[in-house]
Protein backbone atom coordinates (compact mmCIF):
# COMPACT_ATOMS: atom_id res chain seq x y z
CA UNK A 1 0.00 0.00 0.00
CA UNK A 2 1.42 3.33 -1.03
CA UNK A 3 0.38 6.96 -1.19
CA UNK A 4 -2.98 6.41 0.51
CA UNK A 5 -4.76 8.23 3.29
CA UNK A 6 -5.57 6.30 6.50
CA UNK A 7 -9.23 5.78 5.54
CA UNK A 8 -8.21 4.41 2.12
CA UNK A 9 -5.70 2.11 3.80
CA UNK A 10 -8.32 0.65 6.12
CA UNK A 11 -10.54 -0.11 3.13
CA UNK A 12 -7.62 -1.67 1.22
CA UNK A 13 -6.82 -3.92 4.18
CA UNK A 14 -10.44 -5.03 4.42
CA UNK A 15 -10.44 -5.86 0.70
CA UNK A 16 -7.19 -7.77 1.09
CA UNK A 17 -8.49 -9.78 4.02
CA UNK A 18 -11.55 -10.71 1.97
CA UNK A 19 -9.21 -12.04 -0.74
CA UNK A 20 -7.32 -14.18 1.75
CA UNK A 21 -4.30 -11.94 2.41
CA UNK A 22 -3.10 -11.80 5.99
CA UNK A 23 0.10 -9.72 5.84
CA UNK A 24 0.67 -6.16 4.63
CA UNK A 25 3.56 -4.15 3.25
CA UNK A 26 3.24 -0.40 3.77
CA UNK A 27 5.19 2.23 1.86
CA UNK A 28 6.47 5.05 4.05
CA UNK A 29 8.52 8.12 3.25
CA UNK A 30 5.88 9.43 0.84
CA UNK A 31 4.42 11.93 3.30
CA UNK A 32 5.53 13.82 6.38
CA UNK A 33 6.46 11.61 9.32
CA UNK A 34 3.20 12.10 11.20
CA UNK A 35 1.15 11.04 8.16
CA UNK A 36 3.36 7.99 7.59
CA UNK A 37 2.83 6.95 11.20
CA UNK A 38 -0.94 7.44 10.91
CA UNK A 39 -1.04 5.20 7.82
CA UNK A 40 0.83 2.39 9.57
CA UNK A 41 -1.45 2.85 12.58
CA UNK A 42 -4.48 2.50 10.30
CA UNK A 43 -3.15 -0.78 8.91
CA UNK A 44 -2.53 -2.12 12.40
CA UNK A 45 -6.01 -1.05 13.50
CA UNK A 46 -7.60 -2.81 10.52
CA UNK A 47 -5.42 -5.93 10.92
CA UNK A 48 -4.57 -6.30 14.63
CA UNK A 49 -2.73 -9.61 14.33
CA UNK A 50 -1.22 -9.39 10.85
CA UNK A 51 2.49 -9.12 10.06
CA UNK A 52 3.31 -5.57 8.89
CA UNK A 53 6.42 -4.70 6.93
CA UNK A 54 7.28 -1.06 6.14
CA UNK A 55 9.35 -0.03 3.12
CA UNK A 56 10.87 3.44 2.86
CA UNK A 57 12.55 2.94 -0.54
CA UNK A 58 15.63 4.94 0.61
CA UNK A 59 13.53 7.96 1.65
CA UNK A 60 15.02 8.91 5.01
CA UNK A 61 18.12 10.37 6.57
CA UNK A 62 19.62 8.50 9.53
CA UNK A 63 18.00 10.81 12.07
CA UNK A 64 14.58 10.66 10.40
CA UNK A 65 14.76 6.87 10.05
CA UNK A 66 15.62 6.50 13.72
CA UNK A 67 12.71 8.74 14.73
CA UNK A 68 10.37 6.69 12.53
CA UNK A 69 11.67 3.37 13.85
CA UNK A 70 10.99 4.47 17.41
CA UNK A 71 7.50 5.70 16.53
CA UNK A 72 6.63 2.58 14.55
CA UNK A 73 7.86 0.12 17.17
CA UNK A 74 4.54 0.31 19.03
CA UNK A 75 2.78 -1.18 15.99
CA UNK A 76 4.77 -4.42 16.09
CA UNK A 77 6.39 -3.85 12.69
CA UNK A 78 8.36 -6.92 11.62
CA UNK A 79 10.84 -5.20 9.29
CA UNK A 80 11.99 -1.70 8.30
CA UNK A 81 13.02 -2.07 4.68
CA UNK A 82 15.64 0.15 3.03
CA UNK A 83 15.18 3.22 5.22
CA UNK A 84 18.36 4.89 3.92
CA UNK A 85 20.02 5.35 0.50
CA UNK A 86 21.45 2.10 -0.83
CA UNK A 87 25.10 3.13 -0.54
CA UNK A 88 24.89 4.72 2.93
CA UNK A 89 26.81 1.93 4.63
CA UNK A 90 27.88 3.94 7.68
CA UNK A 91 24.39 5.35 8.11
CA UNK A 92 22.85 1.88 8.04
CA UNK A 93 25.40 0.69 10.61
CA UNK A 94 24.49 3.59 12.89
CA UNK A 95 20.77 2.99 12.38
CA UNK A 96 21.02 -0.72 13.08
CA UNK A 97 22.89 0.00 16.31
CA UNK A 98 19.99 2.06 17.66
CA UNK A 99 16.83 1.00 15.81
CA UNK A 100 14.16 -0.93 17.76
CA UNK A 101 13.03 -2.39 14.42
CA UNK A 102 15.00 -4.94 12.36
CA UNK A 103 16.72 -3.24 9.41
CA UNK A 104 16.07 -4.99 6.09
CA UNK A 105 18.01 -4.24 2.90
CA UNK A 106 16.74 -4.43 -0.68
CA UNK A 107 18.22 -1.84 -3.05
CA UNK A 108 21.53 -2.09 -1.20
CA UNK A 109 21.93 -5.74 -2.26
CA UNK A 110 22.51 -5.71 -6.00
CA UNK A 111 25.18 -8.43 -5.72
CA UNK A 112 26.15 -10.97 -3.05
CA UNK A 113 29.35 -8.97 -2.45
CA UNK A 114 27.20 -6.04 -1.31
CA UNK A 115 25.65 -8.23 1.36
CA UNK A 116 29.11 -9.39 2.42
CA UNK A 117 30.06 -5.76 3.09
CA UNK A 118 26.98 -5.09 5.22
CA UNK A 119 27.49 -8.34 7.13
CA UNK A 120 31.11 -7.45 7.94
CA UNK A 121 30.01 -4.06 9.27
CA UNK A 122 27.01 -5.41 11.23
CA UNK A 123 24.74 -3.08 9.26
CA UNK A 124 21.89 -5.46 8.38
CA UNK A 125 19.36 -7.69 10.16
CA UNK A 126 17.36 -9.01 7.22
CA UNK A 127 18.34 -9.67 3.60
CA UNK A 128 15.57 -9.17 1.04
CA UNK A 129 15.83 -11.81 -1.68
CA UNK A 130 14.63 -10.54 -5.06
CA UNK A 131 15.38 -12.59 -8.18
CA UNK A 132 14.76 -9.68 -10.54
CA UNK A 133 17.08 -7.30 -8.69
CA UNK A 134 19.91 -9.83 -8.63
CA UNK A 135 19.54 -10.67 -12.33
CA UNK A 136 18.38 -14.27 -11.99
CA UNK A 137 18.53 -17.34 -9.81
CA UNK A 138 22.30 -17.89 -9.77
CA UNK A 139 23.26 -14.70 -7.92
CA UNK A 140 20.05 -14.85 -5.88
CA UNK A 141 21.00 -18.29 -4.57
CA UNK A 142 24.49 -17.05 -3.67
CA UNK A 143 23.04 -14.07 -1.82
CA UNK A 144 20.58 -16.24 0.11
CA UNK A 145 23.28 -18.75 1.00
CA UNK A 146 25.48 -15.96 2.35
CA UNK A 147 22.57 -14.57 4.37
CA UNK A 148 21.83 -18.00 5.78
CA UNK A 149 25.50 -18.62 6.66
CA UNK A 150 25.68 -15.20 8.37
CA UNK A 151 22.63 -15.96 10.50
CA UNK A 152 20.45 -13.30 8.89
CA UNK A 153 16.74 -13.56 8.30
CA UNK A 154 15.72 -13.82 4.65
CA UNK A 155 12.54 -12.19 3.41
CA UNK A 156 11.16 -12.46 -0.11
CA UNK A 157 10.17 -9.76 -2.55
CA UNK A 158 9.69 -9.24 -6.28
CA UNK A 159 8.56 -6.85 -8.96
CA UNK A 160 5.46 -6.90 -11.16
CA UNK A 161 6.32 -10.20 -12.81
CA UNK A 162 4.97 -12.56 -15.41
CA UNK A 163 4.33 -16.10 -14.23
CA UNK A 164 7.90 -17.12 -15.15
CA UNK A 165 9.45 -14.57 -12.81
CA UNK A 166 6.80 -15.34 -10.21
CA UNK A 167 7.65 -19.05 -10.34
CA UNK A 168 11.40 -18.39 -10.10
CA UNK A 169 10.85 -16.40 -6.92
CA UNK A 170 8.68 -19.10 -5.39
CA UNK A 171 11.31 -21.77 -6.02
CA UNK A 172 14.05 -19.61 -4.47
CA UNK A 173 12.05 -18.78 -1.35
CA UNK A 174 10.97 -22.39 -0.88
CA UNK A 175 14.55 -23.65 -1.30
CA UNK A 176 15.76 -21.40 1.51
CA UNK A 177 12.83 -22.05 3.81
CA UNK A 178 11.41 -18.54 3.79
CA UNK A 179 8.37 -18.97 6.00
CA UNK A 180 7.33 -15.34 6.42
CA UNK A 181 4.86 -13.65 4.04
CA UNK A 182 6.50 -12.50 0.81
CA UNK A 183 5.85 -9.47 -1.38
CA UNK A 184 5.04 -10.84 -4.84
CA UNK A 185 2.61 -9.63 -7.45
CA UNK A 186 2.05 -9.65 -11.17
CA UNK A 187 -1.00 -11.81 -11.67
CA UNK A 188 -3.19 -8.84 -10.73
CA UNK A 189 -1.59 -6.52 -13.28
CA UNK A 190 0.19 -8.50 -16.01
CA UNK A 191 -1.12 -11.16 -18.36
CA UNK A 192 1.58 -13.74 -19.16
CA UNK A 193 0.89 -13.89 -22.88
CA UNK A 194 3.31 -16.76 -23.56
CA UNK A 195 2.33 -19.06 -20.67
CA UNK A 196 0.49 -22.24 -21.60
CA UNK A 197 -1.33 -24.77 -19.44
CA UNK A 198 0.80 -25.39 -16.35
CA UNK A 199 1.51 -22.28 -14.29
CA UNK A 200 1.51 -20.88 -10.74
CA UNK A 201 -1.63 -21.56 -8.74
CA UNK A 202 -2.79 -18.86 -6.34
CA UNK A 203 -5.63 -19.38 -3.87
CA UNK A 204 -6.67 -17.43 -0.77
CA UNK A 205 -3.55 -15.28 -0.83
CA UNK A 206 -1.18 -18.26 -1.09
CA UNK A 207 0.90 -19.18 -4.15
CA UNK A 208 1.84 -22.83 -4.57
CA UNK A 209 5.34 -23.74 -5.74
CA UNK A 210 4.98 -25.36 -9.20
CA UNK A 211 6.06 -29.02 -9.33
CA UNK A 212 6.58 -29.55 -13.07
CA UNK A 213 9.91 -29.68 -14.96
CA UNK A 214 12.14 -26.61 -14.74
CA UNK A 215 10.28 -23.74 -13.15
CA UNK A 216 7.06 -25.69 -13.51
CA UNK A 217 5.55 -23.16 -15.91
CA UNK A 218 4.60 -24.30 -19.40
CA UNK A 219 5.73 -21.85 -22.09
CA UNK A 220 3.65 -21.56 -25.26
CA UNK A 221 6.40 -21.57 -27.90
CA UNK A 222 3.99 -20.58 -30.66
CA UNK A 223 3.01 -17.49 -28.68
CA UNK A 224 6.67 -16.63 -28.12
CA UNK A 225 7.38 -16.91 -31.86
CA UNK A 226 4.33 -14.81 -32.69
CA UNK A 227 5.37 -12.11 -30.24
CA UNK A 228 8.93 -12.16 -31.58
CA UNK A 229 7.64 -11.79 -35.14
CA UNK A 230 5.37 -8.94 -34.09
CA UNK A 231 8.32 -7.18 -32.45
CA UNK A 232 10.56 -7.42 -35.49
CA UNK A 233 7.83 -6.32 -37.87
CA UNK A 234 7.43 -2.93 -36.17
CSV table of C-alpha atoms in Angstrom, one decimal:
chain,number,residue,atom,x,y,z
A,1,UNK,CA,0.0,0.0,0.0
A,2,UNK,CA,1.4,3.3,-1.0
A,3,UNK,CA,0.4,7.0,-1.2
A,4,UNK,CA,-3.0,6.4,0.5
A,5,UNK,CA,-4.8,8.2,3.3
A,6,UNK,CA,-5.6,6.3,6.5
A,7,UNK,CA,-9.2,5.8,5.5
A,8,UNK,CA,-8.2,4.4,2.1
A,9,UNK,CA,-5.7,2.1,3.8
A,10,UNK,CA,-8.3,0.6,6.1
A,11,UNK,CA,-10.5,-0.1,3.1
A,12,UNK,CA,-7.6,-1.7,1.2
A,13,UNK,CA,-6.8,-3.9,4.2
A,14,UNK,CA,-10.4,-5.0,4.4
A,15,UNK,CA,-10.4,-5.9,0.7
A,16,UNK,CA,-7.2,-7.8,1.1
A,17,UNK,CA,-8.5,-9.8,4.0
A,18,UNK,CA,-11.5,-10.7,2.0
A,19,UNK,CA,-9.2,-12.0,-0.7
A,20,UNK,CA,-7.3,-14.2,1.7
A,21,UNK,CA,-4.3,-11.9,2.4
A,22,UNK,CA,-3.1,-11.8,6.0
A,23,UNK,CA,0.1,-9.7,5.8
A,24,UNK,CA,0.7,-6.2,4.6
A,25,UNK,CA,3.6,-4.1,3.2
A,26,UNK,CA,3.2,-0.4,3.8
A,27,UNK,CA,5.2,2.2,1.9
A,28,UNK,CA,6.5,5.1,4.0
A,29,UNK,CA,8.5,8.1,3.2
A,30,UNK,CA,5.9,9.4,0.8
A,31,UNK,CA,4.4,11.9,3.3
A,32,UNK,CA,5.5,13.8,6.4
A,33,UNK,CA,6.5,11.6,9.3
A,34,UNK,CA,3.2,12.1,11.2
A,35,UNK,CA,1.2,11.0,8.2
A,36,UNK,CA,3.4,8.0,7.6
A,37,UNK,CA,2.8,6.9,11.2
A,38,UNK,CA,-0.9,7.4,10.9
A,39,UNK,CA,-1.0,5.2,7.8
A,40,UNK,CA,0.8,2.4,9.6
A,41,UNK,CA,-1.4,2.8,12.6
A,42,UNK,CA,-4.5,2.5,10.3
A,43,UNK,CA,-3.2,-0.8,8.9
A,44,UNK,CA,-2.5,-2.1,12.4
A,45,UNK,CA,-6.0,-1.1,13.5
A,46,UNK,CA,-7.6,-2.8,10.5
A,47,UNK,CA,-5.4,-5.9,10.9
A,48,UNK,CA,-4.6,-6.3,14.6
A,49,UNK,CA,-2.7,-9.6,14.3
A,50,UNK,CA,-1.2,-9.4,10.8
A,51,UNK,CA,2.5,-9.1,10.1
A,52,UNK,CA,3.3,-5.6,8.9
A,53,UNK,CA,6.4,-4.7,6.9
A,54,UNK,CA,7.3,-1.1,6.1
A,55,UNK,CA,9.3,0.0,3.1
A,56,UNK,CA,10.9,3.4,2.9
A,57,UNK,CA,12.6,2.9,-0.5
A,58,UNK,CA,15.6,4.9,0.6
A,59,UNK,CA,13.5,8.0,1.7
A,60,UNK,CA,15.0,8.9,5.0
A,61,UNK,CA,18.1,10.4,6.6
A,62,UNK,CA,19.6,8.5,9.5
A,63,UNK,CA,18.0,10.8,12.1
A,64,UNK,CA,14.6,10.7,10.4
A,65,UNK,CA,14.8,6.9,10.1
A,66,UNK,CA,15.6,6.5,13.7
A,67,UNK,CA,12.7,8.7,14.7
A,68,UNK,CA,10.4,6.7,12.5
A,69,UNK,CA,11.7,3.4,13.8
A,70,UNK,CA,11.0,4.5,17.4
A,71,UNK,CA,7.5,5.7,16.5
A,72,UNK,CA,6.6,2.6,14.5
A,73,UNK,CA,7.9,0.1,17.2
A,74,UNK,CA,4.5,0.3,19.0
A,75,UNK,CA,2.8,-1.2,16.0
A,76,UNK,CA,4.8,-4.4,16.1
A,77,UNK,CA,6.4,-3.8,12.7
A,78,UNK,CA,8.4,-6.9,11.6
A,79,UNK,CA,10.8,-5.2,9.3
A,80,UNK,CA,12.0,-1.7,8.3
A,81,UNK,CA,13.0,-2.1,4.7
A,82,UNK,CA,15.6,0.2,3.0
A,83,UNK,CA,15.2,3.2,5.2
A,84,UNK,CA,18.4,4.9,3.9
A,85,UNK,CA,20.0,5.3,0.5
A,86,UNK,CA,21.5,2.1,-0.8
A,87,UNK,CA,25.1,3.1,-0.5
A,88,UNK,CA,24.9,4.7,2.9
A,89,UNK,CA,26.8,1.9,4.6
A,90,UNK,CA,27.9,3.9,7.7
A,91,UNK,CA,24.4,5.4,8.1
A,92,UNK,CA,22.9,1.9,8.0
A,93,UNK,CA,25.4,0.7,10.6
A,94,UNK,CA,24.5,3.6,12.9
A,95,UNK,CA,20.8,3.0,12.4
A,96,UNK,CA,21.0,-0.7,13.1
A,97,UNK,CA,22.9,0.0,16.3
A,98,UNK,CA,20.0,2.1,17.7
A,99,UNK,CA,16.8,1.0,15.8
A,100,UNK,CA,14.2,-0.9,17.8
A,101,UNK,CA,13.0,-2.4,14.4
A,102,UNK,CA,15.0,-4.9,12.4
A,103,UNK,CA,16.7,-3.2,9.4
A,104,UNK,CA,16.1,-5.0,6.1
A,105,UNK,CA,18.0,-4.2,2.9
A,106,UNK,CA,16.7,-4.4,-0.7
A,107,UNK,CA,18.2,-1.8,-3.1
A,108,UNK,CA,21.5,-2.1,-1.2
A,109,UNK,CA,21.9,-5.7,-2.3
A,110,UNK,CA,22.5,-5.7,-6.0
A,111,UNK,CA,25.2,-8.4,-5.7
A,112,UNK,CA,26.2,-11.0,-3.0
A,113,UNK,CA,29.4,-9.0,-2.5
A,114,UNK,CA,27.2,-6.0,-1.3
A,115,UNK,CA,25.6,-8.2,1.4
A,116,UNK,CA,29.1,-9.4,2.4
A,117,UNK,CA,30.1,-5.8,3.1
A,118,UNK,CA,27.0,-5.1,5.2
A,119,UNK,CA,27.5,-8.3,7.1
A,120,UNK,CA,31.1,-7.5,7.9
A,121,UNK,CA,30.0,-4.1,9.3
A,122,UNK,CA,27.0,-5.4,11.2
A,123,UNK,CA,24.7,-3.1,9.3
A,124,UNK,CA,21.9,-5.5,8.4
A,125,UNK,CA,19.4,-7.7,10.2
A,126,UNK,CA,17.4,-9.0,7.2
A,127,UNK,CA,18.3,-9.7,3.6
A,128,UNK,CA,15.6,-9.2,1.0
A,129,UNK,CA,15.8,-11.8,-1.7
A,130,UNK,CA,14.6,-10.5,-5.1
A,131,UNK,CA,15.4,-12.6,-8.2
A,132,UNK,CA,14.8,-9.7,-10.5
A,133,UNK,CA,17.1,-7.3,-8.7
A,134,UNK,CA,19.9,-9.8,-8.6
A,135,UNK,CA,19.5,-10.7,-12.3
A,136,UNK,CA,18.4,-14.3,-12.0
A,137,UNK,CA,18.5,-17.3,-9.8
A,138,UNK,CA,22.3,-17.9,-9.8
A,139,UNK,CA,23.3,-14.7,-7.9
A,140,UNK,CA,20.1,-14.8,-5.9
A,141,UNK,CA,21.0,-18.3,-4.6
A,142,UNK,CA,24.5,-17.0,-3.7
A,143,UNK,CA,23.0,-14.1,-1.8
A,144,UNK,CA,20.6,-16.2,0.1
A,145,UNK,CA,23.3,-18.7,1.0
A,146,UNK,CA,25.5,-16.0,2.4
A,147,UNK,CA,22.6,-14.6,4.4
A,148,UNK,CA,21.8,-18.0,5.8
A,149,UNK,CA,25.5,-18.6,6.7
A,150,UNK,CA,25.7,-15.2,8.4
A,151,UNK,CA,22.6,-16.0,10.5
A,152,UNK,CA,20.4,-13.3,8.9
A,153,UNK,CA,16.7,-13.6,8.3
A,154,UNK,CA,15.7,-13.8,4.7
A,155,UNK,CA,12.5,-12.2,3.4
A,156,UNK,CA,11.2,-12.5,-0.1
A,157,UNK,CA,10.2,-9.8,-2.5
A,158,UNK,CA,9.7,-9.2,-6.3
A,159,UNK,CA,8.6,-6.8,-9.0
A,160,UNK,CA,5.5,-6.9,-11.2
A,161,UNK,CA,6.3,-10.2,-12.8
A,162,UNK,CA,5.0,-12.6,-15.4
A,163,UNK,CA,4.3,-16.1,-14.2
A,164,UNK,CA,7.9,-17.1,-15.2
A,165,UNK,CA,9.4,-14.6,-12.8
A,166,UNK,CA,6.8,-15.3,-10.2
A,167,UNK,CA,7.7,-19.0,-10.3
A,168,UNK,CA,11.4,-18.4,-10.1
A,169,UNK,CA,10.9,-16.4,-6.9
A,170,UNK,CA,8.7,-19.1,-5.4
A,171,UNK,CA,11.3,-21.8,-6.0
A,172,UNK,CA,14.0,-19.6,-4.5
A,173,UNK,CA,12.0,-18.8,-1.4
A,174,UNK,CA,11.0,-22.4,-0.9
A,175,UNK,CA,14.6,-23.6,-1.3
A,176,UNK,CA,15.8,-21.4,1.5
A,177,UNK,CA,12.8,-22.0,3.8
A,178,UNK,CA,11.4,-18.5,3.8
A,179,UNK,CA,8.4,-19.0,6.0
A,180,UNK,CA,7.3,-15.3,6.4
A,181,UNK,CA,4.9,-13.7,4.0
A,182,UNK,CA,6.5,-12.5,0.8
A,183,UNK,CA,5.9,-9.5,-1.4
A,184,UNK,CA,5.0,-10.8,-4.8
A,185,UNK,CA,2.6,-9.6,-7.5
A,186,UNK,CA,2.1,-9.7,-11.2
A,187,UNK,CA,-1.0,-11.8,-11.7
A,188,UNK,CA,-3.2,-8.8,-10.7
A,189,UNK,CA,-1.6,-6.5,-13.3
A,190,UNK,CA,0.2,-8.5,-16.0
A,191,UNK,CA,-1.1,-11.2,-18.4
A,192,UNK,CA,1.6,-13.7,-19.2
A,193,UNK,CA,0.9,-13.9,-22.9
A,194,UNK,CA,3.3,-16.8,-23.6
A,195,UNK,CA,2.3,-19.1,-20.7
A,196,UNK,CA,0.5,-22.2,-21.6
A,197,UNK,CA,-1.3,-24.8,-19.4
A,198,UNK,CA,0.8,-25.4,-16.3
A,199,UNK,CA,1.5,-22.3,-14.3
A,200,UNK,CA,1.5,-20.9,-10.7
A,201,UNK,CA,-1.6,-21.6,-8.7
A,202,UNK,CA,-2.8,-18.9,-6.3
A,203,UNK,CA,-5.6,-19.4,-3.9
A,204,UNK,CA,-6.7,-17.4,-0.8
A,205,UNK,CA,-3.5,-15.3,-0.8
A,206,UNK,CA,-1.2,-18.3,-1.1
A,207,UNK,CA,0.9,-19.2,-4.2
A,208,UNK,CA,1.8,-22.8,-4.6
A,209,UNK,CA,5.3,-23.7,-5.7
A,210,UNK,CA,5.0,-25.4,-9.2
A,211,UNK,CA,6.1,-29.0,-9.3
A,212,UNK,CA,6.6,-29.5,-13.1
A,213,UNK,CA,9.9,-29.7,-15.0
A,214,UNK,CA,12.1,-26.6,-14.7
A,215,UNK,CA,10.3,-23.7,-13.2
A,216,UNK,CA,7.1,-25.7,-13.5
A,217,UNK,CA,5.6,-23.2,-15.9
A,218,UNK,CA,4.6,-24.3,-19.4
A,219,UNK,CA,5.7,-21.9,-22.1
A,220,UNK,CA,3.6,-21.6,-25.3
A,221,UNK,CA,6.4,-21.6,-27.9
A,222,UNK,CA,4.0,-20.6,-30.7
A,223,UNK,CA,3.0,-17.5,-28.7
A,224,UNK,CA,6.7,-16.6,-28.1
A,225,UNK,CA,7.4,-16.9,-31.9
A,226,UNK,CA,4.3,-14.8,-32.7
A,227,UNK,CA,5.4,-12.1,-30.2
A,228,UNK,CA,8.9,-12.2,-31.6
A,229,UNK,CA,7.6,-11.8,-35.1
A,230,UNK,CA,5.4,-8.9,-34.1
A,231,UNK,CA,8.3,-7.2,-32.4
A,232,UNK,CA,10.6,-7.4,-35.5
A,233,UNK,CA,7.8,-6.3,-37.9
A,234,UNK,CA,7.4,-2.9,-36.2
